[in-house]
Short mmCIF file of C-alpha atoms and ligand atoms in Angstrom, two decimals:
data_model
loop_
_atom_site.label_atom_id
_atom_site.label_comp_id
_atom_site.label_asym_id
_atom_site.label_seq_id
_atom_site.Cartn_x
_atom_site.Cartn_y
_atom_site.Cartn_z
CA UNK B 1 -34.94 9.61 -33.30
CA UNK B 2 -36.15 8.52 -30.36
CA UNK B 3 -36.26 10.53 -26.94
CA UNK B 4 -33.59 8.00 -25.36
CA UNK B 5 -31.26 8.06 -27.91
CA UNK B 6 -31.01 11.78 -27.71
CA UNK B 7 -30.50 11.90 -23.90
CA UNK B 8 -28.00 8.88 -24.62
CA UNK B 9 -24.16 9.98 -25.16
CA UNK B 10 -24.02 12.45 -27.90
CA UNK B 11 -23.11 10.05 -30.60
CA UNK B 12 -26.56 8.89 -31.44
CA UNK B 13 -27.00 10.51 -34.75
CA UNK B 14 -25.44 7.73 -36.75
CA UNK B 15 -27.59 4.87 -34.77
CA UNK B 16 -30.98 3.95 -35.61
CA UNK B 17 -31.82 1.82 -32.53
CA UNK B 18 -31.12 2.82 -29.39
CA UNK B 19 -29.28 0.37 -27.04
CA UNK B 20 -31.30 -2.17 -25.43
CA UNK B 21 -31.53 -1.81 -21.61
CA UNK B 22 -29.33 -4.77 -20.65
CA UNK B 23 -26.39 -3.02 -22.87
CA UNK B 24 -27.06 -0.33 -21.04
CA UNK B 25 -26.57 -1.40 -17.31
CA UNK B 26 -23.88 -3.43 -19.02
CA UNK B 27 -21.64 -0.74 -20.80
CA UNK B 28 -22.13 2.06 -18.06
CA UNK B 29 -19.66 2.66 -15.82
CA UNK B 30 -21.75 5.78 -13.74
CA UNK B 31 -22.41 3.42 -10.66
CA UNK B 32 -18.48 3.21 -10.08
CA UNK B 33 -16.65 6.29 -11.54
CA UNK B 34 -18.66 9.29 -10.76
CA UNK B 35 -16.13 8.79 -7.84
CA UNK B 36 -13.88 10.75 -10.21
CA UNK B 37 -16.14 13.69 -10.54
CA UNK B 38 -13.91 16.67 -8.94
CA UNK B 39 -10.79 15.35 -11.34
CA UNK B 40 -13.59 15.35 -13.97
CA UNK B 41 -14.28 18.64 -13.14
CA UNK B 42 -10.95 19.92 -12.37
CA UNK B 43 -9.82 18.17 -15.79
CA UNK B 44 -12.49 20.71 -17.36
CA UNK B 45 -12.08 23.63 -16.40
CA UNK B 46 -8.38 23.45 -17.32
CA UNK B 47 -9.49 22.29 -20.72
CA UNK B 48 -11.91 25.40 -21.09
CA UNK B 49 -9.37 28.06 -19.63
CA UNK B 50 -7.16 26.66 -22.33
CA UNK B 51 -9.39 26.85 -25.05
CA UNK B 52 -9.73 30.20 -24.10
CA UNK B 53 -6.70 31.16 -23.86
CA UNK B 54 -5.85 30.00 -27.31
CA UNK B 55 -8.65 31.79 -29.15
CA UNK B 56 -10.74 28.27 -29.38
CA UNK B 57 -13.26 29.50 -27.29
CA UNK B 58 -15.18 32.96 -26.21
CA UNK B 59 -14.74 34.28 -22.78
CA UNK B 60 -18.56 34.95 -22.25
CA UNK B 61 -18.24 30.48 -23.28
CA UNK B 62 -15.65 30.35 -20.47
CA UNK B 63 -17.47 32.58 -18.26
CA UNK B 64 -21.06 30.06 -18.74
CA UNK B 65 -19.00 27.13 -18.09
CA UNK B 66 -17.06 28.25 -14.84
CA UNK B 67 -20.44 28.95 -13.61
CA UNK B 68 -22.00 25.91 -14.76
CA UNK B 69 -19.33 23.26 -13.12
CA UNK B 70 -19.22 25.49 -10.00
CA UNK B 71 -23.34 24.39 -9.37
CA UNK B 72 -22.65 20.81 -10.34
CA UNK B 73 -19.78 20.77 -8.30
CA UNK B 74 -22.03 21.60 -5.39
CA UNK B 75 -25.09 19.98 -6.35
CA UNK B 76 -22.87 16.36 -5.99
CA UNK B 77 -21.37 17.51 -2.93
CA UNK B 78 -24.61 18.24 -1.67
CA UNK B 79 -26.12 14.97 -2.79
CA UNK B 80 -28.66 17.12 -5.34
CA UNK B 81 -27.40 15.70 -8.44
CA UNK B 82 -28.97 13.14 -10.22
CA UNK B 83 -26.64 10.95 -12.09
CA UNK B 84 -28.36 8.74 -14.83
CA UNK B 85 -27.76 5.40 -16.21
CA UNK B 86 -28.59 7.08 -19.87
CA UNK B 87 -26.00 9.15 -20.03
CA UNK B 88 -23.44 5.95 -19.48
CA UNK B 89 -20.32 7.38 -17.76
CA UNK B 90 -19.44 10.47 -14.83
CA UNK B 91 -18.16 12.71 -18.21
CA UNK B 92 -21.44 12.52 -20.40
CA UNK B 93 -23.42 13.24 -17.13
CA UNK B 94 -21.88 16.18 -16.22
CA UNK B 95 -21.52 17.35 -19.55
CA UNK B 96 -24.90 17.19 -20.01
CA UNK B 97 -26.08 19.01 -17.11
CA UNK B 98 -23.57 22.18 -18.01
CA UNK B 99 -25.59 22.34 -21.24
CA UNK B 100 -28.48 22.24 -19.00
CA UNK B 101 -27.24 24.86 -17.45
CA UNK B 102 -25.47 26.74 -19.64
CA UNK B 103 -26.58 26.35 -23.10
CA UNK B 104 -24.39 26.26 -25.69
CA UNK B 105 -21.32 26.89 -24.00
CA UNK B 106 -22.09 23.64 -22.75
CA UNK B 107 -21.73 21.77 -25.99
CA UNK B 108 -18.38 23.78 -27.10
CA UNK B 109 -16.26 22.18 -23.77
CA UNK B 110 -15.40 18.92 -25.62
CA UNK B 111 -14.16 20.70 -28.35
CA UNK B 112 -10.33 19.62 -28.68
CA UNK B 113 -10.85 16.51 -26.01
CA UNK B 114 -12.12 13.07 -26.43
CA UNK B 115 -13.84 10.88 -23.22
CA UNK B 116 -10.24 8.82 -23.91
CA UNK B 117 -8.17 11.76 -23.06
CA UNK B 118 -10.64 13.18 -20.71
CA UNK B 119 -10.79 9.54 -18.54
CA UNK B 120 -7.08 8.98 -18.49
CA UNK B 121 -6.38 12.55 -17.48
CA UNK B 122 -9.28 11.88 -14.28
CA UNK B 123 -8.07 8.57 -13.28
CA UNK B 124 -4.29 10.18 -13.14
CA UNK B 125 -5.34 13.71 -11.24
CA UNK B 126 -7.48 11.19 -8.79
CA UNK B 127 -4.66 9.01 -7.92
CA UNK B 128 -2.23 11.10 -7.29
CA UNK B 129 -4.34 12.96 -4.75
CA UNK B 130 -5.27 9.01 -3.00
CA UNK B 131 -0.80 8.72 -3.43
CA UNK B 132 -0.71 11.82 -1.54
CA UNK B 133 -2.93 10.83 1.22
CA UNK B 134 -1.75 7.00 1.39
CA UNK B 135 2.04 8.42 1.99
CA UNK B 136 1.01 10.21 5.18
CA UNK B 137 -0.74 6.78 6.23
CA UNK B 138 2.35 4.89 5.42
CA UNK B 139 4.14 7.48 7.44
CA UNK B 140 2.03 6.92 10.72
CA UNK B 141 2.27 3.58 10.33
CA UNK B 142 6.15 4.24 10.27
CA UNK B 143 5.97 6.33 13.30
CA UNK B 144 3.72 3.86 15.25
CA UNK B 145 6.79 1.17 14.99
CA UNK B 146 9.69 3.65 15.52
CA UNK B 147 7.54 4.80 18.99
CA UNK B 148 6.65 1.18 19.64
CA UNK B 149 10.45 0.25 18.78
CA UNK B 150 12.25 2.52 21.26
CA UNK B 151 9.76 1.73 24.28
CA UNK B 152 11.51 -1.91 24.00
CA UNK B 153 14.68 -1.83 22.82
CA UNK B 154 16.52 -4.07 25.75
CA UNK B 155 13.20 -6.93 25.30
CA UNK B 156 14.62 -9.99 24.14
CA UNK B 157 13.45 -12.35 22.05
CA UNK B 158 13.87 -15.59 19.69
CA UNK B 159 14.78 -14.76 16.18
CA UNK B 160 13.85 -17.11 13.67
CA UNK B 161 14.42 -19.24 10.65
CA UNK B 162 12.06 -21.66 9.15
CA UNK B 163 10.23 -20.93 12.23
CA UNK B 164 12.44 -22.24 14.45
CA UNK B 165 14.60 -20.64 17.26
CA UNK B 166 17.82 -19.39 15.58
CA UNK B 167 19.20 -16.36 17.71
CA UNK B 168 18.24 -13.88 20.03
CA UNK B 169 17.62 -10.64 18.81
CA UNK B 170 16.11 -8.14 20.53
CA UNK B 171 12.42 -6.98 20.01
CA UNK B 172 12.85 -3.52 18.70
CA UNK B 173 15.26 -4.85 15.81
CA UNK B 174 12.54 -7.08 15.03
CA UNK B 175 10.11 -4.23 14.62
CA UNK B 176 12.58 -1.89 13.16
CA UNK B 177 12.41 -4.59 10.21
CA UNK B 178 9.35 -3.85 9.28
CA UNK B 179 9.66 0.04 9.60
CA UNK B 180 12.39 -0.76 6.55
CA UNK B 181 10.33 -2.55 4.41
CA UNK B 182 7.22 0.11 5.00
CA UNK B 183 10.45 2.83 4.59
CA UNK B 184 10.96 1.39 0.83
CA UNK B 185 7.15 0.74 0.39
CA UNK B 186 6.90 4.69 0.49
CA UNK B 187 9.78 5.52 -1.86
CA UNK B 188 8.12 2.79 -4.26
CA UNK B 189 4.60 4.97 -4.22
CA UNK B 190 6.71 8.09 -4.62
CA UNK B 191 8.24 6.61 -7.58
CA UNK B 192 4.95 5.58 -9.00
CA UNK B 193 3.98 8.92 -8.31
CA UNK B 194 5.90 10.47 -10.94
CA UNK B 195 4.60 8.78 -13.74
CA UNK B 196 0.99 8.91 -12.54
CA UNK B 197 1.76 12.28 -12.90
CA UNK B 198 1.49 12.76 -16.20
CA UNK B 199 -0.96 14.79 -18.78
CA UNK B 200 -2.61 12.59 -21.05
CA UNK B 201 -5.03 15.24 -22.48
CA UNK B 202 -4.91 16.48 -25.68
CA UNK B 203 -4.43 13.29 -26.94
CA UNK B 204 -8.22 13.04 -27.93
CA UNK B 205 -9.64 10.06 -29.10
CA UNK B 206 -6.00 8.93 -30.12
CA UNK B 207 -4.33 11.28 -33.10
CA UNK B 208 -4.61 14.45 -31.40
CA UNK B 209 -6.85 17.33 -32.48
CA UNK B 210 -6.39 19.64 -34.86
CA UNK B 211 -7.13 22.89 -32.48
CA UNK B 212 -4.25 24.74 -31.85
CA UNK B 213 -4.27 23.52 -28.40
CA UNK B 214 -1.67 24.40 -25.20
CA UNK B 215 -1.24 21.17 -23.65
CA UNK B 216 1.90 22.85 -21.39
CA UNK B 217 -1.04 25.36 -20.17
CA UNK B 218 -3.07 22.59 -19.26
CA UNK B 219 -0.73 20.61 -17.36
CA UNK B 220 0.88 23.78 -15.46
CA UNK B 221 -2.89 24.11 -14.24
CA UNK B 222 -3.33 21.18 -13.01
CA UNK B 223 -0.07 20.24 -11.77
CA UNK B 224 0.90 17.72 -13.72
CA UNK B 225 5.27 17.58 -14.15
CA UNK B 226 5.06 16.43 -17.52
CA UNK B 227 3.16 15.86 -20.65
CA UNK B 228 2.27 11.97 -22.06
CA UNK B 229 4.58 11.84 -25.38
CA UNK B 230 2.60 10.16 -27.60
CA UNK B 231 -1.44 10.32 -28.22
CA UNK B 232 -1.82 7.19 -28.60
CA UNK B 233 0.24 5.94 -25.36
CA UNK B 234 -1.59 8.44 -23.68
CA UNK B 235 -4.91 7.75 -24.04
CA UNK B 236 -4.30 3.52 -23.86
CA UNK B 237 -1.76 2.44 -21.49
CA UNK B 238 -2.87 1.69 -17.85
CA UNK B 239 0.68 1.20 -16.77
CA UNK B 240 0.64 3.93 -14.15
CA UNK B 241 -1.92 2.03 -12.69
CA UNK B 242 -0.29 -1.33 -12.39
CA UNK B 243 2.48 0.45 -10.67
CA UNK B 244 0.51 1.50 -8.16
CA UNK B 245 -1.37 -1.68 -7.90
CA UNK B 246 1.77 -3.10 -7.71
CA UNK B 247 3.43 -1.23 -5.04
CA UNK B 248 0.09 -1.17 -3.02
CA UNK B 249 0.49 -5.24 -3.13
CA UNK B 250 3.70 -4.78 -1.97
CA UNK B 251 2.57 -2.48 0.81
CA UNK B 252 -0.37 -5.28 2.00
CA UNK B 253 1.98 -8.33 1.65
CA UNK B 254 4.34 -6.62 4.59
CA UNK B 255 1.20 -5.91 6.11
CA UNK B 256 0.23 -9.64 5.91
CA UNK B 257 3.30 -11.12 7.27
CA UNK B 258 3.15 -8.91 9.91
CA UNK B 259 -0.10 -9.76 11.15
CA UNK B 260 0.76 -13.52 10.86
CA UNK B 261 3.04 -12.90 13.15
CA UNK B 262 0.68 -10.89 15.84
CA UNK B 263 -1.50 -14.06 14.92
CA UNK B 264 1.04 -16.28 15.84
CA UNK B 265 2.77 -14.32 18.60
CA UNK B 266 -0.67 -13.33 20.17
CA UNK B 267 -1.31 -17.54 20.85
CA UNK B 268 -0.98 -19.19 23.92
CA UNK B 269 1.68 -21.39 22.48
CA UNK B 270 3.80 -18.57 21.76
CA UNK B 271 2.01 -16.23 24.35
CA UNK B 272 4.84 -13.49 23.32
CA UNK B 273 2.59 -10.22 23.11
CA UNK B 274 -1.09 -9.74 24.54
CA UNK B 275 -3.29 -8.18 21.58
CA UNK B 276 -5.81 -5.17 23.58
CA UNK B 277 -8.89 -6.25 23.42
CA UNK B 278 -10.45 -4.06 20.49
CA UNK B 279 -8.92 -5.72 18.35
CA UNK B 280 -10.35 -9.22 18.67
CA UNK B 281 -13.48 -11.28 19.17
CA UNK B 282 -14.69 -13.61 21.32
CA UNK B 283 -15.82 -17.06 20.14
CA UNK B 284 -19.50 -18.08 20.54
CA UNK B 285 -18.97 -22.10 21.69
CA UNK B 286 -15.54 -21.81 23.51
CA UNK B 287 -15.48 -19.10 26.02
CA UNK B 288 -11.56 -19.38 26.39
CA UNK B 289 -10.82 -17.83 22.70
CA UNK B 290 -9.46 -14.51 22.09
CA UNK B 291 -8.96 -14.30 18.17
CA UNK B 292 -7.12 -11.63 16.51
CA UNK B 293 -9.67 -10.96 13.96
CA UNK B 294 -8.04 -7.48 12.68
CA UNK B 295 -4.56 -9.24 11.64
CA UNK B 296 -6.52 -11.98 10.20
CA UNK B 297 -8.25 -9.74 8.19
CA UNK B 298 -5.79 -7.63 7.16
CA UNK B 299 -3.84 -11.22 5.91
CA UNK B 300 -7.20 -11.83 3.88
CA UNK B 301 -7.54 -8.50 2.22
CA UNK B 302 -4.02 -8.66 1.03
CA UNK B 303 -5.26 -11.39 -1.16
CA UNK B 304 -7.88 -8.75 -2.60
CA UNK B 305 -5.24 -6.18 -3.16
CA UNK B 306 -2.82 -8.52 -5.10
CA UNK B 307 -6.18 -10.11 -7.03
CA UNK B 308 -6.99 -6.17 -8.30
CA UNK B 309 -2.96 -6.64 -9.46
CA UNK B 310 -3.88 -9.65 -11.80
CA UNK B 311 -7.02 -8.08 -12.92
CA UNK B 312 -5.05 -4.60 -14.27
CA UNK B 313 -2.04 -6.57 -15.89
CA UNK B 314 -4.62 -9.20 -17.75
CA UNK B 315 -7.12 -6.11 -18.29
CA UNK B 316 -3.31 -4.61 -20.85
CA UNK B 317 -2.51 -7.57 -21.89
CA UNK B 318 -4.73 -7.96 -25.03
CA UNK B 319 -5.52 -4.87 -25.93
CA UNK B 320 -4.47 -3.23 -29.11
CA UNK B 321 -3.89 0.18 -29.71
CA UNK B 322 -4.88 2.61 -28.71
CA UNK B 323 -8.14 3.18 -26.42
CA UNK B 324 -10.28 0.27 -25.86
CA UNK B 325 -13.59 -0.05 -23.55
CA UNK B 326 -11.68 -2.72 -21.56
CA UNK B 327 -10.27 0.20 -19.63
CA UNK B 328 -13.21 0.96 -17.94
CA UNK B 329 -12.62 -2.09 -16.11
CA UNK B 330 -9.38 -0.35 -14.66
CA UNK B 331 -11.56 1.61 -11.89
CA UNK B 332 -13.35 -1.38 -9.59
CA UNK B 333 -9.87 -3.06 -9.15
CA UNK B 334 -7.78 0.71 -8.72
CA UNK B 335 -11.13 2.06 -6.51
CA UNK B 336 -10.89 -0.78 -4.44
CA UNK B 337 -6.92 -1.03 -3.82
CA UNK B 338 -6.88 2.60 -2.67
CA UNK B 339 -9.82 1.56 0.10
CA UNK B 340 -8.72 -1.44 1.32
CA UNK B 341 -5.14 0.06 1.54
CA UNK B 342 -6.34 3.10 3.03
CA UNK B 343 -8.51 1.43 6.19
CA UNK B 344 -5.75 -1.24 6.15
CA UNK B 345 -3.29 1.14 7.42
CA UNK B 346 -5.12 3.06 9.69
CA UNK B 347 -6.09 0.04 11.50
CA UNK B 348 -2.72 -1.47 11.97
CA UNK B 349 -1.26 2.04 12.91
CA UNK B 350 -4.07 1.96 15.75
CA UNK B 351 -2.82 -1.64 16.30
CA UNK B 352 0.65 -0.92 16.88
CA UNK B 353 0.13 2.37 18.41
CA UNK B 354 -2.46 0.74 21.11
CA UNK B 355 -2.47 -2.87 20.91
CA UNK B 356 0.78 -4.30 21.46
CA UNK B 357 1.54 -5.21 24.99
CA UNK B 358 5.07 -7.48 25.01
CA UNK B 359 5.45 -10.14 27.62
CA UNK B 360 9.45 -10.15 27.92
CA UNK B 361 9.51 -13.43 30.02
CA UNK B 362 7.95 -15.75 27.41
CA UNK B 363 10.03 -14.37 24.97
CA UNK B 364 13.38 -15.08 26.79
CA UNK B 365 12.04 -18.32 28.14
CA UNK B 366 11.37 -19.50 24.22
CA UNK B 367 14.91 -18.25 23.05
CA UNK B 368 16.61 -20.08 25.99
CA UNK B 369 14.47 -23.33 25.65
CA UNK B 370 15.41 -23.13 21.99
CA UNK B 371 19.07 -22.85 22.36
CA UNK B 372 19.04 -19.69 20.85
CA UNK B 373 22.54 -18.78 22.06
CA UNK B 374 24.01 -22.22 20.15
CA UNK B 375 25.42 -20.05 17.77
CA UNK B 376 27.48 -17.79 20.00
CA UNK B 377 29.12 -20.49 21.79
CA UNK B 378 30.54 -21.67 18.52
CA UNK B 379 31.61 -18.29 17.61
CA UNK B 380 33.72 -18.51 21.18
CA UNK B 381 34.99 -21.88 19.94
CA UNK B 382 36.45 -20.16 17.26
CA UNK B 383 37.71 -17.73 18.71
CA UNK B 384 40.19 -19.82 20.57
CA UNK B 385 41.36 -20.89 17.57
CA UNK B 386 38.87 -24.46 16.72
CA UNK B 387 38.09 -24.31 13.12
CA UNK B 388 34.15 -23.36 12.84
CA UNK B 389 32.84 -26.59 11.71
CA UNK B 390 34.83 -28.17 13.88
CA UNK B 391 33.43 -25.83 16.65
CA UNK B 392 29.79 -26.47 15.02
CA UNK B 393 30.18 -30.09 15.32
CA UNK B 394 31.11 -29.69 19.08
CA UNK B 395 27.85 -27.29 20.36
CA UNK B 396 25.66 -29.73 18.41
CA UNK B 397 26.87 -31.89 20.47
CA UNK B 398 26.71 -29.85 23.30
CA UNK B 399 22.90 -28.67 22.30
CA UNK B 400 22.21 -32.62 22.30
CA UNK B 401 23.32 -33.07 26.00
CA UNK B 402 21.55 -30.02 26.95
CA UNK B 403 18.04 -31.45 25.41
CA UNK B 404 18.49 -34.88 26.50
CA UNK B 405 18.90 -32.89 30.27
CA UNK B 406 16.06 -30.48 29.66
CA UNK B 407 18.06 -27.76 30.25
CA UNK B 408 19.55 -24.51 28.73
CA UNK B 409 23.24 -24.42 27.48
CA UNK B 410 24.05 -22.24 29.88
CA UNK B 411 22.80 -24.75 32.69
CA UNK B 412 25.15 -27.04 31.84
CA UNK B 413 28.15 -27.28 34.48
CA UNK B 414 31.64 -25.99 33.51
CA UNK B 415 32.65 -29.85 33.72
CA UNK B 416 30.20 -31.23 30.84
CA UNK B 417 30.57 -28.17 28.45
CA UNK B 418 34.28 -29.12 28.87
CA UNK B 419 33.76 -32.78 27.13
CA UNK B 420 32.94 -31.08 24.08
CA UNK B 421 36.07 -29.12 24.05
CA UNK B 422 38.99 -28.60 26.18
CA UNK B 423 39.01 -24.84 24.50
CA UNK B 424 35.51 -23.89 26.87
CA UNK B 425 36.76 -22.17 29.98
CA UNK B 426 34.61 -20.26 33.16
CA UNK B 427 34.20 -17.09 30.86
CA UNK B 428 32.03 -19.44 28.36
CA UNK B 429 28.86 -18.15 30.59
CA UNK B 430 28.82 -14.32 29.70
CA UNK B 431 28.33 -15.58 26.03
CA UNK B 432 26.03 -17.82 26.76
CA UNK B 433 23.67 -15.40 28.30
CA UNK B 434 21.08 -13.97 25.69
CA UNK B 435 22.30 -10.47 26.78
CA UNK B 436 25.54 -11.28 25.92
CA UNK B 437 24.61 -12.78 22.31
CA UNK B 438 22.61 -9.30 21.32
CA UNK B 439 25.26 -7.01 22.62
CA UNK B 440 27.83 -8.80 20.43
CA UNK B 441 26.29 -8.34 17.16
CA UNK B 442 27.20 -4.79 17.06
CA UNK B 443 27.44 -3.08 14.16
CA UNK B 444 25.42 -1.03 11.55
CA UNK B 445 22.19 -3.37 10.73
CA UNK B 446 22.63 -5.46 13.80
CA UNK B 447 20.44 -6.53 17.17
CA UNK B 448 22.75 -5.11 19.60
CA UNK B 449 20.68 -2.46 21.80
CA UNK B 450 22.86 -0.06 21.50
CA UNK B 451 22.91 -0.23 17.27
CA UNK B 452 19.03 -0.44 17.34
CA UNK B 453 19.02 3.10 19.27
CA UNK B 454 21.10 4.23 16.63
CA UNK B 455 18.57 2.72 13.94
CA UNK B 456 15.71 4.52 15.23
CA UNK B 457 17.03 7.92 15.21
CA UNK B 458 18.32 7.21 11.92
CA UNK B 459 14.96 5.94 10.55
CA UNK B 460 13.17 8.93 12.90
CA UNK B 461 15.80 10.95 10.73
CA UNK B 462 15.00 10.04 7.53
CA UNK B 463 11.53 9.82 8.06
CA UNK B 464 11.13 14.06 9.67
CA UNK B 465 13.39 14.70 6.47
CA UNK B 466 10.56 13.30 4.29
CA UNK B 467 8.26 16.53 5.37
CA UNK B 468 5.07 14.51 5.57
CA UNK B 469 2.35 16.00 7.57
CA UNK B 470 1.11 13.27 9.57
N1 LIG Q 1 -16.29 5.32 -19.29
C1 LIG Q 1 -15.19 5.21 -20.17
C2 LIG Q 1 -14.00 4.60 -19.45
O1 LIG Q 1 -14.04 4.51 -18.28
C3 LIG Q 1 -14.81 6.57 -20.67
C4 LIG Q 1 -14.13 6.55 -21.99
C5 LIG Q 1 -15.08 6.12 -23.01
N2 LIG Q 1 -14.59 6.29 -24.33
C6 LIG Q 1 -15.18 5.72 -25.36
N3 LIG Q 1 -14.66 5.93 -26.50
N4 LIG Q 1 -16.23 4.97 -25.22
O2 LIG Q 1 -13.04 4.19 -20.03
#
């Protein structure tokens, strides 16, 4: 045997070759998932204390191995440990420095466990800690709009549909929108959370092991709520995983349409909000430009996040039962979802903490210009008793008169809204004003001021009730 297939994973006995160096660099995952090392760790020690517990192992074994993962645990922290290509994965490496170590007691740790059980059970102990963390993200980010949403609660603005003026609605409604969707995007990784949450050990390579192992120990120990039913579902499905992905996509899509709308808003042509300065660039050739480079970005990297969703659901897809190496493909796409959703959000909670600056009188003058009150004057119409497409028929016509003129509906003399119907009378005007519209759509969910202070406590409610620790 030669000396690299002994340092190689502890099943080179049966092999006569070793494996050539470019299936080497090719099969080894240690460049990517040492990142799991403390679940590794954490993950063993519960397995050992187990062991023990049942009789499988010797408490002088336990003793040597608490010892041992307690120096590698600091050696990594301390940058001291030197992780090798040979020994493939984060689990054969630190393995194989306990039996450094340690000795024998070393060897014994695997017994009862299988790198399947052992990678599903790291992957699942180090996302729920990056769940825990993104929550409290989420949360600021939540804060940042309720804060930014009561500072401007009588600001006025257009309200859109297929981009074009449709009513006015005030500013802080408009934010408060997106404080919902973030609001559901944290129940969603909550939800996730449960069935990340889940022990997959002692499912060894697939069938189980035939120790008399405590699986309800291990789990207590490490906090998981639950055991994974079935070995085989244990040790192969990455479901938990798409979840996440899944939810996380769901987190950066909101986070996308928002910026496109800082990107729009932030333009001259709209000119509704000044983005501070930290948060763009200059351009090199026209020294006019201001671009919003951060909600760009975060537009582009949802892209990424949803790209790591397709690469997790067609990673599944094939794969028969149970464990297959195709997993180890799980950790780039899950690695890099937690990063780009973790700087993602702390950016755009600075953003909206510090960045936003609304210019009320371009927003009013784009609702007004776009006839954004059209709708309320039909409403009126109505309300003295004209049909409403009858009374739609009449502001179109009214809306036509007041374009041809250049001039807002509420411009037009009593005299010439009368044409279109002998119902309009002198009180026509307090609808007509953009105040008026907002006030009157009061009730639970709508623009008017006064239900959009009631939002935000409600949301500032729900949110203090969740108990995160920002
Ligand atoms: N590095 C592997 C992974 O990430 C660990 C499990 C390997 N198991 C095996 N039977 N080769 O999935």
């Amino acid at each position: 045997m030669s000396d690299k297939t002994q340092t190689s994973g502890g099943w080179s006995g049966r092999f006569s070759e070793p494996v050539s160096e470019q299936v080497k660099r090719y099969t080894a995952s240690i460049d990517f998932d040492r990142r799991l090392y403390a679940a590794d760790i954490a993950g063993s020690l519960a397995h050992a204390r187990m062991l023990t517990a049942t009789g499988i192992l010797s408490a002088s074994d336990l003793a040597d191995i608490e010892r041992g993962l307690a120096q590698i645990s600091a050696e990594i922290e301390r940058g001291e440990f030197t992780w090798s290509l040979d020994l493939e994965d984060v689990h054969l490496n630190i393995e194989h420095r306990l039996t450094e170590l340690v000795g024998n007691a070393g060897k014994r740790l695997h017994t009862g466990r299988s790198r399947n059980d052992q990678v599903a059970t790291d992957i699942r102990l180090w996302l729920r800690g990056e769940i825990d963390r993104l929550i409290v993200d989420l949360a600021r980010l939540r804060q940042a709009f309720l804060t930014l949403a009561a500072h401007h609660v009588d600001i006025i603005m257009p309200g859109f549909t297929h981009l074009q003026v449709a009513q006015p609605i005030t500013f802080a409604h408009h934010l408060l929108a997106y404080e919902a969707m973030f609001a559901r995007d944290s129940e969603r990784l909550r939800d996730a959370r449960r069935r990340v949450n889940r022990l997959p050990l002692g499912a060894a390579a697939l069938a189980g092991t035939s120790y008399p192992i405590d699986r309800q120990q291990v789990a207590d120990a490490l906090g998981f709520e639950a055991l994974c039913d079935n070995s085989l579902d244990a040790v192969s499905d990455r479901d938990f995983a798409i979840e996440f992905v899944a939810a996380a996509s769901l987190i950066m899509v909101h986070l996308s349409r928002f910026s496109e709308e800082l990107i729009l808003w932030s333009s001259p042509c709209f000119g509704f909000i000044r983005l501070a300065d930290r948060f763009c660039t200059g351009s090199s050739i026209m020294p006019q430009k201001k671009n919003p480079d951060v909600p760009e970005l975060v537009r582009g990297k949802s892209g990424r996040v949803v790209g790591h969703l397709m690469s997790l659901i067609t990673l599944m897809k094939g794969q028969p039962l149970a464990y297959n190496k195709d997993n180890q493909e799980d950790k780039n796409p899950l690695f890099d979802t937690v990063d780009t959703l973790s700087a993602t959000l702390s950016i755009v909670a600075d953003l909206v903490e510090n960045g936003i600056t609304p210019i009320p009188g371009k927003m009013r003058d784009a609702a007004r210009e776009g006839y954004a009150t059209a709708t309320d004057l039909a409403d009126y119409l109505v309300r003295r008793g004209l049909p409403f497409r009858d009374a739609h028929e009449a502001v179109s016509r009214a809306v036509r008169e007041a374009e041809a003129q250049n001039i807002d509906l509420a411009a037009l003399p009593l005299a010439t809204l009368k044409q279109f119907s002998a119902l309009i009378g002198e009180d026509v005007y307090q609808v007509l004003t953009l105040e008026g519209s907002v006030a009157s759509r009061n009730h639970v969910g709508g623009t008017a001021p006064k239900q959009v202070r009631a939002a935000i406590e409600t949301a500032k409610k729900r949110l203090g009730e969740e108990n995160i620790h920002v």
